[in-house]
Coordinates of C-alpha atoms in Angstrom, one line a residue:
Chain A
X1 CA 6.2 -34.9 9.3
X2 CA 6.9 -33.0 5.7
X3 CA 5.7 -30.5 4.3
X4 CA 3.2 -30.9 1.7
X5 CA 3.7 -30.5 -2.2
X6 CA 1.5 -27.7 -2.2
X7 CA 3.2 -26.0 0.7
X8 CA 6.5 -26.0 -0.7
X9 CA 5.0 -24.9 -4.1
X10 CA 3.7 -21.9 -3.0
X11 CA 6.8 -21.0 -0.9
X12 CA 8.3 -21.6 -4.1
X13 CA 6.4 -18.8 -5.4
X14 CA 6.3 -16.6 -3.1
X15 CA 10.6 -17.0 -3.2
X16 CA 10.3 -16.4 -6.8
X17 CA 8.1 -13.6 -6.7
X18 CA 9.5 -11.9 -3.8
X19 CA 6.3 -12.5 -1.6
X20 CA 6.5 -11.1 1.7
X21 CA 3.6 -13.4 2.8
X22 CA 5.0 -13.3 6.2
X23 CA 2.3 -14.8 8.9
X24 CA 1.4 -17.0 5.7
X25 CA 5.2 -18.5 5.8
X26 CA 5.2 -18.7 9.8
X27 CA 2.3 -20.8 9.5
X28 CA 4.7 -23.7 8.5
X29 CA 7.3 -22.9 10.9
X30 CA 7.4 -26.3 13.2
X31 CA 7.3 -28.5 10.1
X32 CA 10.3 -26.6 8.3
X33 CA 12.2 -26.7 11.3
X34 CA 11.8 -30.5 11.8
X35 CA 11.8 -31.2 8.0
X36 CA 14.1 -28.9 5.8
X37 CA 17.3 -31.0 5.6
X38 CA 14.9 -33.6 3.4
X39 CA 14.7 -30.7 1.1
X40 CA 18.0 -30.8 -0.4
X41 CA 19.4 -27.4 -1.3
X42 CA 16.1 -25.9 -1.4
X43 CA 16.0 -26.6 2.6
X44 CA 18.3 -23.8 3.0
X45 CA 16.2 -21.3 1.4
X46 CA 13.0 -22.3 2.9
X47 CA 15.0 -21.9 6.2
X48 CA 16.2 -18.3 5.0
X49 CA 12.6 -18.2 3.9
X50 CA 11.3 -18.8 7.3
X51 CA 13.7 -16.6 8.9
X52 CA 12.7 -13.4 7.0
X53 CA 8.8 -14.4 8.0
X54 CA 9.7 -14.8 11.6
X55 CA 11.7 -11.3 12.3
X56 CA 8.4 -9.8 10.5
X57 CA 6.0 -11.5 12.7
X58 CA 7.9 -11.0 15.7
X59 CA 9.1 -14.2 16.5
X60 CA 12.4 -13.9 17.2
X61 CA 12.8 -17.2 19.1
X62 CA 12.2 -19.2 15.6
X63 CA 14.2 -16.5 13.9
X64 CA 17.4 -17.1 16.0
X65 CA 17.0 -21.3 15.3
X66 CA 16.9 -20.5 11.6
X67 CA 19.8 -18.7 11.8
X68 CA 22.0 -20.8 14.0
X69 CA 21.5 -23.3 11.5
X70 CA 22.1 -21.2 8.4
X71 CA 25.1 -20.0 10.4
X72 CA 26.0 -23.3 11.0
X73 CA 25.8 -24.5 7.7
X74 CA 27.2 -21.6 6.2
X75 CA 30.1 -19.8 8.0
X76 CA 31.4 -16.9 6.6
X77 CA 28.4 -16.4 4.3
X78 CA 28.2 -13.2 2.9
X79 CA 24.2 -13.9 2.6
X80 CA 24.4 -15.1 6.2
X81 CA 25.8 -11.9 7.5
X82 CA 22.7 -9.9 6.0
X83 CA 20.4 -12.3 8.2
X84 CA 22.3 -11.5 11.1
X85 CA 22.2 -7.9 10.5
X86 CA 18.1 -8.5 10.0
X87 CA 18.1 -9.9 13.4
X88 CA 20.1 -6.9 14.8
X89 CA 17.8 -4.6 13.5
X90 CA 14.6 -6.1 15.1
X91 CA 16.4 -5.5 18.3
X92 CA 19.4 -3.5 18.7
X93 CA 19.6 0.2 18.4
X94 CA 19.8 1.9 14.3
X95 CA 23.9 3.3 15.4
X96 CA 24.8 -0.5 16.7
X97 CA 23.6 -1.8 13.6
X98 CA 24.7 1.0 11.0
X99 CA 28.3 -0.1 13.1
X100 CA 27.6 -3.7 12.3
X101 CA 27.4 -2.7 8.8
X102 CA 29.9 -0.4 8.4
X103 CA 32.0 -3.1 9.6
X104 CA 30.7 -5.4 6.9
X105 CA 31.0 -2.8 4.0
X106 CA 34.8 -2.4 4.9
X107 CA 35.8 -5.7 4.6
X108 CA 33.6 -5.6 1.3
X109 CA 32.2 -2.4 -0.6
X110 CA 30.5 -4.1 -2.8
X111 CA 28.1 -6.0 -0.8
X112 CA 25.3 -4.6 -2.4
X113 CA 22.9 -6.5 0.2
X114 CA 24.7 -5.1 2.8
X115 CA 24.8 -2.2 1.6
X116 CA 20.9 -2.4 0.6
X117 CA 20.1 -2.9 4.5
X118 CA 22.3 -0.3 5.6
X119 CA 20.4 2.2 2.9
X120 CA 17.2 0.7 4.4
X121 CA 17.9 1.6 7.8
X122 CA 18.9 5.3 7.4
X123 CA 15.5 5.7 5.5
X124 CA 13.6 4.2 8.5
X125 CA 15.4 6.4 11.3
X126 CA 14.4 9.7 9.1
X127 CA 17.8 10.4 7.6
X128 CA 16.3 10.6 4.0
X129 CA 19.0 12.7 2.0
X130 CA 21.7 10.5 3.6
X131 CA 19.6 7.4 2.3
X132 CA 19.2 9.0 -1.3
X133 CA 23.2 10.0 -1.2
X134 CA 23.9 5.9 -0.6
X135 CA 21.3 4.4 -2.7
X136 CA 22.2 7.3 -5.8
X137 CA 26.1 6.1 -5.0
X138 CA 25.0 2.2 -5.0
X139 CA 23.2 2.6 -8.0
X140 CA 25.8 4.4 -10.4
X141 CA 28.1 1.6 -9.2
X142 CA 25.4 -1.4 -9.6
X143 CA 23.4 0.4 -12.3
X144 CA 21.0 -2.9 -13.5
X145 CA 19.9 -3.2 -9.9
X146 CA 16.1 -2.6 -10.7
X147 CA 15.0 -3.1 -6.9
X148 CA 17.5 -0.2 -6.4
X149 CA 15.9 2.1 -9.0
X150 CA 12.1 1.5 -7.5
X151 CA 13.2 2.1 -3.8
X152 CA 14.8 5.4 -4.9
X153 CA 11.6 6.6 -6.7
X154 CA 9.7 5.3 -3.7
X155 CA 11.5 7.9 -1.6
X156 CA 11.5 10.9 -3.8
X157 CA 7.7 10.0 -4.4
X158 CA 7.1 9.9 -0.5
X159 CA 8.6 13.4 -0.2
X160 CA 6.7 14.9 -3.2
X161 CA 9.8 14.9 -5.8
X162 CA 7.9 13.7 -8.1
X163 CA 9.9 14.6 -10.9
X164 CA 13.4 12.8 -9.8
X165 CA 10.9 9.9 -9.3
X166 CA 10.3 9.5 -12.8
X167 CA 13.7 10.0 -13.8
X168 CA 14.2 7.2 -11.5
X169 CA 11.7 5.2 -12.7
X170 CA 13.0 6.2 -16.6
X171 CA 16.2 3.7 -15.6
X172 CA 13.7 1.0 -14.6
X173 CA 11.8 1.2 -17.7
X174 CA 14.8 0.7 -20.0
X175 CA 16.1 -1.8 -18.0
X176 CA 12.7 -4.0 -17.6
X177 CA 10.7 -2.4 -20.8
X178 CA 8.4 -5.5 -21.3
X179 CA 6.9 -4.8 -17.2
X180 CA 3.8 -3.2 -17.4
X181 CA 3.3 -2.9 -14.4
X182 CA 6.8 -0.6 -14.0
X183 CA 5.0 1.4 -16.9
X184 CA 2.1 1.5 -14.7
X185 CA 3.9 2.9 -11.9
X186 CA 5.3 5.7 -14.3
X187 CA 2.0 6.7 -15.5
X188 CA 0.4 7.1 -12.1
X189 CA 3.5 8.7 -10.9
X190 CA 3.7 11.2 -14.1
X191 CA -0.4 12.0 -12.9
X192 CA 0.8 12.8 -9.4
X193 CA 3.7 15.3 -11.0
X194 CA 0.8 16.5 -13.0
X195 CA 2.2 16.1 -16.4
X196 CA -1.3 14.8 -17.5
X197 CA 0.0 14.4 -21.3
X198 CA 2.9 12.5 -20.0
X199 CA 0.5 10.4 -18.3
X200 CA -2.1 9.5 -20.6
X201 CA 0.7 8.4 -23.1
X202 CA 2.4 5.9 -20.2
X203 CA -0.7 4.7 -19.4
X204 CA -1.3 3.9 -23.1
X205 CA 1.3 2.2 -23.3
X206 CA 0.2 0.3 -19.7
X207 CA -2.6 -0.4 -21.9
X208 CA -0.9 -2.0 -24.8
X209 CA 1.7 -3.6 -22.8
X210 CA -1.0 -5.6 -20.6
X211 CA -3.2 -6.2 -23.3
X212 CA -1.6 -7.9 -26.2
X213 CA -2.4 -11.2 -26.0
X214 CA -6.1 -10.4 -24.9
X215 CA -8.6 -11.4 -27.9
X216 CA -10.7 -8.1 -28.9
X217 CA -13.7 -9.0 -26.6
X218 CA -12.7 -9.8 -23.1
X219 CA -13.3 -7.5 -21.1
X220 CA -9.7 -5.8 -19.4
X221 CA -8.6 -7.6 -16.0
X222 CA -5.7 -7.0 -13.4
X223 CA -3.2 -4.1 -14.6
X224 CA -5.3 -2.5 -17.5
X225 CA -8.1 -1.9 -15.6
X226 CA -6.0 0.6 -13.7
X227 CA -4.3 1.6 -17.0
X228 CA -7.9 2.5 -18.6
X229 CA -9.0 3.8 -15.8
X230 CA -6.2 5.7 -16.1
X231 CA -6.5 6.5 -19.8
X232 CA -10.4 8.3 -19.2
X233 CA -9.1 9.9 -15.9
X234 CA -6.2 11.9 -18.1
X235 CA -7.9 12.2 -21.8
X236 CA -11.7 13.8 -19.8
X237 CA -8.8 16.1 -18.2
X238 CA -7.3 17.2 -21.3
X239 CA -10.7 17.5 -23.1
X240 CA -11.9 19.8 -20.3
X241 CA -8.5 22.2 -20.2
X242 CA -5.0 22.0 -21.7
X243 CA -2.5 21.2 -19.5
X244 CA 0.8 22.0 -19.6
X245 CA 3.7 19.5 -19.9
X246 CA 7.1 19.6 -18.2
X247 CA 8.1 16.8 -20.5
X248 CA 6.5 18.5 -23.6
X249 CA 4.7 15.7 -24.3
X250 CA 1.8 15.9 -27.2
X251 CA -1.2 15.3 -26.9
X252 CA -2.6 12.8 -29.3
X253 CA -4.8 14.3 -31.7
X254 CA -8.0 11.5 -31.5
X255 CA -8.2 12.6 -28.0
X256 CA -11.9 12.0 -28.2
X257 CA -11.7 8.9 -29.3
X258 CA -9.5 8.0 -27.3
X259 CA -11.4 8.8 -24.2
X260 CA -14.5 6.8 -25.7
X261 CA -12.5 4.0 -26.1
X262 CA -11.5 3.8 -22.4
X263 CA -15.4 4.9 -21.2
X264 CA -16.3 1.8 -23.2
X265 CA -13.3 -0.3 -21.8
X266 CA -14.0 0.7 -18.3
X267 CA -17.7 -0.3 -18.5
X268 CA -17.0 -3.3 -19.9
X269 CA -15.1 -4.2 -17.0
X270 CA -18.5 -4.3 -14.8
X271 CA -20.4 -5.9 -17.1
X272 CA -22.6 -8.3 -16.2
X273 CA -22.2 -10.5 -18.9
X274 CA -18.2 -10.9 -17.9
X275 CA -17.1 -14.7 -17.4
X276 CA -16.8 -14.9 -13.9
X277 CA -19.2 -16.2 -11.6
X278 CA -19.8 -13.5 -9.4
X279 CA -21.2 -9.9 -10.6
X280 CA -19.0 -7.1 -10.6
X281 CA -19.6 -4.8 -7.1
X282 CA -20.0 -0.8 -7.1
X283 CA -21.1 -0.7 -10.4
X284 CA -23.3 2.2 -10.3
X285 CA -21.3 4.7 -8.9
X286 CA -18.5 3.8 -11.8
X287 CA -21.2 4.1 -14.3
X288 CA -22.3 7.8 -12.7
X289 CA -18.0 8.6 -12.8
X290 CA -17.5 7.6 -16.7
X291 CA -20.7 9.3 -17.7
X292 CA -20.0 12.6 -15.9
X293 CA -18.4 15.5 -17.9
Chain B
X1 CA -15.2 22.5 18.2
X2 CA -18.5 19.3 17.1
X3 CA -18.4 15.8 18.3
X4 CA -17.3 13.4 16.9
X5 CA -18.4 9.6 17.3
X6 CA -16.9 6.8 15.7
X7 CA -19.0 3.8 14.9
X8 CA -18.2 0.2 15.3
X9 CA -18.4 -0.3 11.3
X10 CA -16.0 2.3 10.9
X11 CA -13.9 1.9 13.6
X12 CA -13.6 -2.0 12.6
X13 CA -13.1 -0.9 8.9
X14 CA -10.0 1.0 10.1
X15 CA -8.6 -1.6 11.8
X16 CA -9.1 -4.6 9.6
X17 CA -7.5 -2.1 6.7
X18 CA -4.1 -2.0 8.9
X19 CA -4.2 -5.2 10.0
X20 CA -4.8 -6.9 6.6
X21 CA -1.4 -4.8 5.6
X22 CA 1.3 -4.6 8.6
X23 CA 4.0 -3.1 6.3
X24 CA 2.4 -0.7 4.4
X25 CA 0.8 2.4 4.6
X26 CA -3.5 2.5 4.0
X27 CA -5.9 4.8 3.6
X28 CA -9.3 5.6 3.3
X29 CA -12.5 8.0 4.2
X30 CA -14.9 8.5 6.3
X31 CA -18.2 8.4 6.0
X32 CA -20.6 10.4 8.5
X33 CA -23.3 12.7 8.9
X34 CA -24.2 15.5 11.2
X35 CA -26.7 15.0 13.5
X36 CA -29.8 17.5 14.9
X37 CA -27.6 18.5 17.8
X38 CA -24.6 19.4 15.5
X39 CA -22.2 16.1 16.3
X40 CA -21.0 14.0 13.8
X41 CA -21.6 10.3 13.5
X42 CA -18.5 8.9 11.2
X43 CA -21.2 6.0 10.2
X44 CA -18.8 4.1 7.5
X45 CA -15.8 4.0 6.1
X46 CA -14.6 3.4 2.6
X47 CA -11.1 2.1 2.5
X48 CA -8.9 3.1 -1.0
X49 CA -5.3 2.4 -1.2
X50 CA -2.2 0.0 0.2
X51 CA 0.0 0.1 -2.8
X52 CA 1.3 3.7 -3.9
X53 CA -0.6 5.3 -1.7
X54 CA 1.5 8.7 -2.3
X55 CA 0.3 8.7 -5.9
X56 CA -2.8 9.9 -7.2
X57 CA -4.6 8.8 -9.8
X58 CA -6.8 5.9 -8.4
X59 CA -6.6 7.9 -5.3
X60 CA -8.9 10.9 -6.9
X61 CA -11.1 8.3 -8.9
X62 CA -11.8 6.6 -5.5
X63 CA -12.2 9.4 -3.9
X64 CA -15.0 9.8 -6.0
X65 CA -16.1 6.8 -6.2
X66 CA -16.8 6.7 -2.6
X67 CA -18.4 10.2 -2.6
X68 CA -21.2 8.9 -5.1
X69 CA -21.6 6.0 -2.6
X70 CA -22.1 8.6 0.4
X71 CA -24.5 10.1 -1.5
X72 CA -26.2 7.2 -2.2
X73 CA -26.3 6.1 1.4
X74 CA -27.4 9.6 2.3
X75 CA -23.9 10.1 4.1
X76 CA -21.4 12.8 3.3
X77 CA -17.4 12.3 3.1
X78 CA -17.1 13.4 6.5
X79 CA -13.2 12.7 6.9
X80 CA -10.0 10.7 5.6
X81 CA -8.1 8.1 7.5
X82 CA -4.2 6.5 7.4
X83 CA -1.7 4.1 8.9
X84 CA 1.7 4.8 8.4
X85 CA 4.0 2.0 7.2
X86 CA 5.9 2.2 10.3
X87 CA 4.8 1.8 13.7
X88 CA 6.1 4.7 15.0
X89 CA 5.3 7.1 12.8
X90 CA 1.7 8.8 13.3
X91 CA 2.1 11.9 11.1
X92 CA -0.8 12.8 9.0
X93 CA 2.4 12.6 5.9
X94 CA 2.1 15.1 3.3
X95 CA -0.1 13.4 1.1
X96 CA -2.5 12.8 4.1
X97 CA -2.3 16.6 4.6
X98 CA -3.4 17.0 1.3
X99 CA -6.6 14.6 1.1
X100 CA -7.9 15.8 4.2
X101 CA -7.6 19.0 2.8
X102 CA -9.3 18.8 -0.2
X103 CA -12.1 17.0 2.2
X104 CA -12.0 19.9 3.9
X105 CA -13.2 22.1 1.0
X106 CA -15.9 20.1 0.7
X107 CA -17.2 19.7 4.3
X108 CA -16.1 22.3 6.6
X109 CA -16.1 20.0 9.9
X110 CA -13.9 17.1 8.3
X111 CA -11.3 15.6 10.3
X112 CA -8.4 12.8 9.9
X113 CA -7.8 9.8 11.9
X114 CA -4.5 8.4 12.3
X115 CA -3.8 4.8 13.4
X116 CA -1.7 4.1 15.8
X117 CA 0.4 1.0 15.5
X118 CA 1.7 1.1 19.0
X119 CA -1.7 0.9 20.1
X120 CA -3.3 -1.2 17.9
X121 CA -2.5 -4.7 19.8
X122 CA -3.0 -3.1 22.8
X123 CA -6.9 -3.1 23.4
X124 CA -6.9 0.5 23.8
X125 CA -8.3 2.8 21.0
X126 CA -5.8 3.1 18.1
X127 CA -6.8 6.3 16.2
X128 CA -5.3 9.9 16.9
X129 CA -7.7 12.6 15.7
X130 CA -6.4 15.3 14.0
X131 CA -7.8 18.5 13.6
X132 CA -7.3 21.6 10.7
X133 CA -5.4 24.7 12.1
X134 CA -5.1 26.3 8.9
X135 CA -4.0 24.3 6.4
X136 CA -1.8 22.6 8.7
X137 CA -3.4 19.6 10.6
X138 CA -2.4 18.7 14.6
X139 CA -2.8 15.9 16.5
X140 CA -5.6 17.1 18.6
X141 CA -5.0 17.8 22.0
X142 CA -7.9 19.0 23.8
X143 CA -8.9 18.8 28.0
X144 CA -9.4 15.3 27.6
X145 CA -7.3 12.6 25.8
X146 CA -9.2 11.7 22.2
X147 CA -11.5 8.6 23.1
X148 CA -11.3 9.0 26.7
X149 CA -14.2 9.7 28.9
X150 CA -15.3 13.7 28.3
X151 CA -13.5 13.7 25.0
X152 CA -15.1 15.7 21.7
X153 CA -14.0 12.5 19.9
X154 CA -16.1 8.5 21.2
X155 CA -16.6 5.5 20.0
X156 CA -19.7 4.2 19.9
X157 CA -18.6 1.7 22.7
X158 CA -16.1 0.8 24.9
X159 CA -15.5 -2.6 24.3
X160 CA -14.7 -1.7 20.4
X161 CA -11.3 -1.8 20.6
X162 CA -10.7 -4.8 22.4
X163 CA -13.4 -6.9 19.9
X164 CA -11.9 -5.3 16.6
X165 CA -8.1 -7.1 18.1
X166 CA -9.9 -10.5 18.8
X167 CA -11.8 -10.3 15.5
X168 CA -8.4 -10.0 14.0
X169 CA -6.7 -13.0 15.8
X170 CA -9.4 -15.5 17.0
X171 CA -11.4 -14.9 13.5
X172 CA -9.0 -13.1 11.2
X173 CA -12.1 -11.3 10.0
X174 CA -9.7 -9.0 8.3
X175 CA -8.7 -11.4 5.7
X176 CA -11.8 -10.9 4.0
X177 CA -11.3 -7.5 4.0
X178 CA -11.0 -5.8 0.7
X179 CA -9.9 -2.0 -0.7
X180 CA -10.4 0.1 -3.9
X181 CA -6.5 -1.4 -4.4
X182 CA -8.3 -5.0 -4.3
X183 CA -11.4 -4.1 -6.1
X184 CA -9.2 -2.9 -9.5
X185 CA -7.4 -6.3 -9.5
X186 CA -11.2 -8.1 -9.0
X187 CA -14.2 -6.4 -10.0
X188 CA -16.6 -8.6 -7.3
X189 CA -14.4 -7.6 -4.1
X190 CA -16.8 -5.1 -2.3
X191 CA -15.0 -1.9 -1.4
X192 CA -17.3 0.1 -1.1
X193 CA -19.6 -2.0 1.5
X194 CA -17.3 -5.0 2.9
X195 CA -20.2 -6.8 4.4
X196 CA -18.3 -9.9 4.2
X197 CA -16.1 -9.5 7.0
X198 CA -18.5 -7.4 9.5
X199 CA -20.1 -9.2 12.4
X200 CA -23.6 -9.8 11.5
X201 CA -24.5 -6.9 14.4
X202 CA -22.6 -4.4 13.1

């Protein structure tokens, strides 16, 4: 018994995309244990693969066979000592496994996985500045580490520091500028810090960034119809009062036409006359929202 | 203090939300009205975010969004409800505070209902009520536990617990479960209804 083409294709994806499809991986769990050293190297990451989706779904027994295999395999393994400090933490108390890891980052201060987890678990057990101190300290010495940048603004944004958020998020935008859905992110969080100019411009950009290689008459899918959505929230708030901006960003001068444009954006996103099959839902009550001044 | 009774839509509406995302947080309202004795039936609920759900922006447009649908329906935004990311944490969390407040403003008896992740496999009911004390909202505490028999807060049955977990596992009705979140990647998920994935007596 393998598993199928299509099986391993979308755990493929879900690898390369960082998927945490958990109960969606378990589902394969018998046939990966019996079948994963026909895989060739990609065996051994379908087997970390599985791993990760068995602590999340609670199933430690398939967990603990994953890893005595990867441990197995692998002795020594850097990569296999953040697994076993996965499976600590699904069990053992935060102290014995912040000991585990302090142990690890000793030997190695620049396990940045290691180091990851250990940042992880102090943000779980409620000891946020201590997380922010380790993860500010990780990044200035891995500065590219995107993933590192998000989960920073992720925790200033959870406490309402909305402002070292986007300065956070300022390092991921240099470092992935072609994402828009990173600018996206920046937009929405500039709303929340209610820099509204600062906003509208991200999300214009969110706008440009998604839609390049759309032809003029399809109507916007996926990310910009956040980002116009986004654009006729901010530009109907900036029509109706000036706002101030801690940025000192300027407002764009075709504000009106600006906000037409995304009125006429956003309805043509529930449009009957779109290409797929089935209608658009709630489109009423968008229709009473873009109309309303 | 009113009544409060939570109907099976809502109360599987809740529950699916959660269940369709174990590790993240999700929110929603509630939709309700007062009846002629003065207790509130929270009839529907409308369920909003699971991504970013400490930011804003599509936060407020589905927040109206689903106040034009109330209105439609005859129902008013009668509360707001959230499960935390992690299992043990109930807190209302300040942006929670906030919704429920600005609910508030607009509908003097609104309340917030916190799911309970300990509680939510358990076949008990997995919501903790809280209740406005200023502008700071408690979990509420009254003579009788929330839920329990003699409580200010009900569900419309018993048994609702214990059906929305096998709904979940035997049926995984919650699959076809979709929020605003869903509905802005694909115009024809139904957010503001979910018929889809209610039983057809609900």
């Amino acid at each position: 018994m393998s598993l199928s083409h299509s099986a391993l294709e979308k755990l493929a994806t879900f690898r390369a995309n960082n998927t945490r499809a958990s109960q969606e991986t378990f589902k394969n769990a018998s046939t990966v244990l019996k079948s994963f050293k026909r895989l060739g190297d990609d065996g051994w990451a379908v087997l970390e693969q599985l791993f990760l989706a068995s602590v999340d779904v609670g199933r430690l027994d398939v967990a603990d066979e994953c890893l005595r295999q990867l441990g197995k395999q692998f002795p020594d393994s850097p990569r296999v000592d953040v697994l076993t400090g996965i499976r600590m933490e699904a069990t053992e108390s935060p102290d014995v496994v912040l000991e585990y890891y302090a142990q690890l980052l000793d030997a190695d201060s620049a396990n940045a996985a290691i180091w990851k987890r250990k940042i992880s678990v102090l943000r779980r057990t409620g000891k946020i500045e201590k997380a922010v101190e380790e993860l500010s300290q990780l990044l200035d010495t891995f500065y590219t580490d995107v993933e590192g940048w998000l989960e920073l603004a992720d925790i200033y944004t959870s406490c309402n520091q909305y402002i070292p958020a986007l300065q956070a998020l300022s390092h991921v935008l240099l470092l992935a500028a072609q994402n828009p859905f990173y600018q996206l992110q920046f937009a929405e969080t500039a709303y929340t810090a209610g820099d509204i100019p600062l906003a509208l411009k991200a999300f214009l950009v969110a706008v440009e960034m998604s839609e390049r290689d759309l032809s003029d008459k399809s109507p916007p899918v996926g990310i910009s119809v956040r980002a116009w959505l986004g654009v006729k929230l901010c530009s109907r708030r900036l029509l109706l009062n000036s706002s101030p901006s801690a940025s000192n960003t300027v407002v764009p001068k075709n504000l009106h036409l600006i906000e037409e444009l995304a009125t006429e954006r956003v309805l043509g996103v529930y449009s009957s006359k779109s290409s797929s099959t089935r209608a658009p839902e709630g489109r009423d009550v968008v229709v009473g929202w873009v109309g309303d001044r | 203090m009113s009544q409060y009774s939570v109907s099976a839509r809502a109360y599987l509406k809740l529950f699916f939300h959660a269940a369709k995302h174990p590790q993240s947080s999700v929110n929603g309202v509630l939709l309700g009205k007062e009846e002629p004795s003065g207790a509130i039936t929270i009839v529907d609920a409308v369920p909003l975010l699971h991504h970013w759900t400490s930011l804003s922006p599509m936060m407020e447009i589905g927040l109206d969004l689903a106040g034009r649908h109330a209105e439609s329906m005859g129902l008013t935004l009668v509360g707001y409800y959230q499960a935390c990311e992690r299992i043990d944490d109930t807190s209302l969390a300040p942006v929670g505070e906030r919704i429920a407040g600005k609910l508030r403003d607009g509908y003097k008896n609104a309340v917030a209902l916190v799911i309970d992740g300990e509680k939510i496999g358990s076949g008990e009911a997995a919501v903790i009520p809280y209740t406005p004390q200023g502008p700071i909202w408690r979990p509420y505490s009254g003579e009788s536990a929330a839920f329990g028999p003699g409580s200010i807060f009900q569900l419309s049955s018993a048994d609702l617990p214990q059906r929305a977990l096998s709904l979940v596992r035997e049926q995984e009705l919650h699959q076809k479960f979709g929020d605003f979140d869903d509905h802005l990647e694909d115009v024809t998920i139904d957010w503001l209804r979910n018929t889809a994935c209610m039983p057809s007596d609900v």
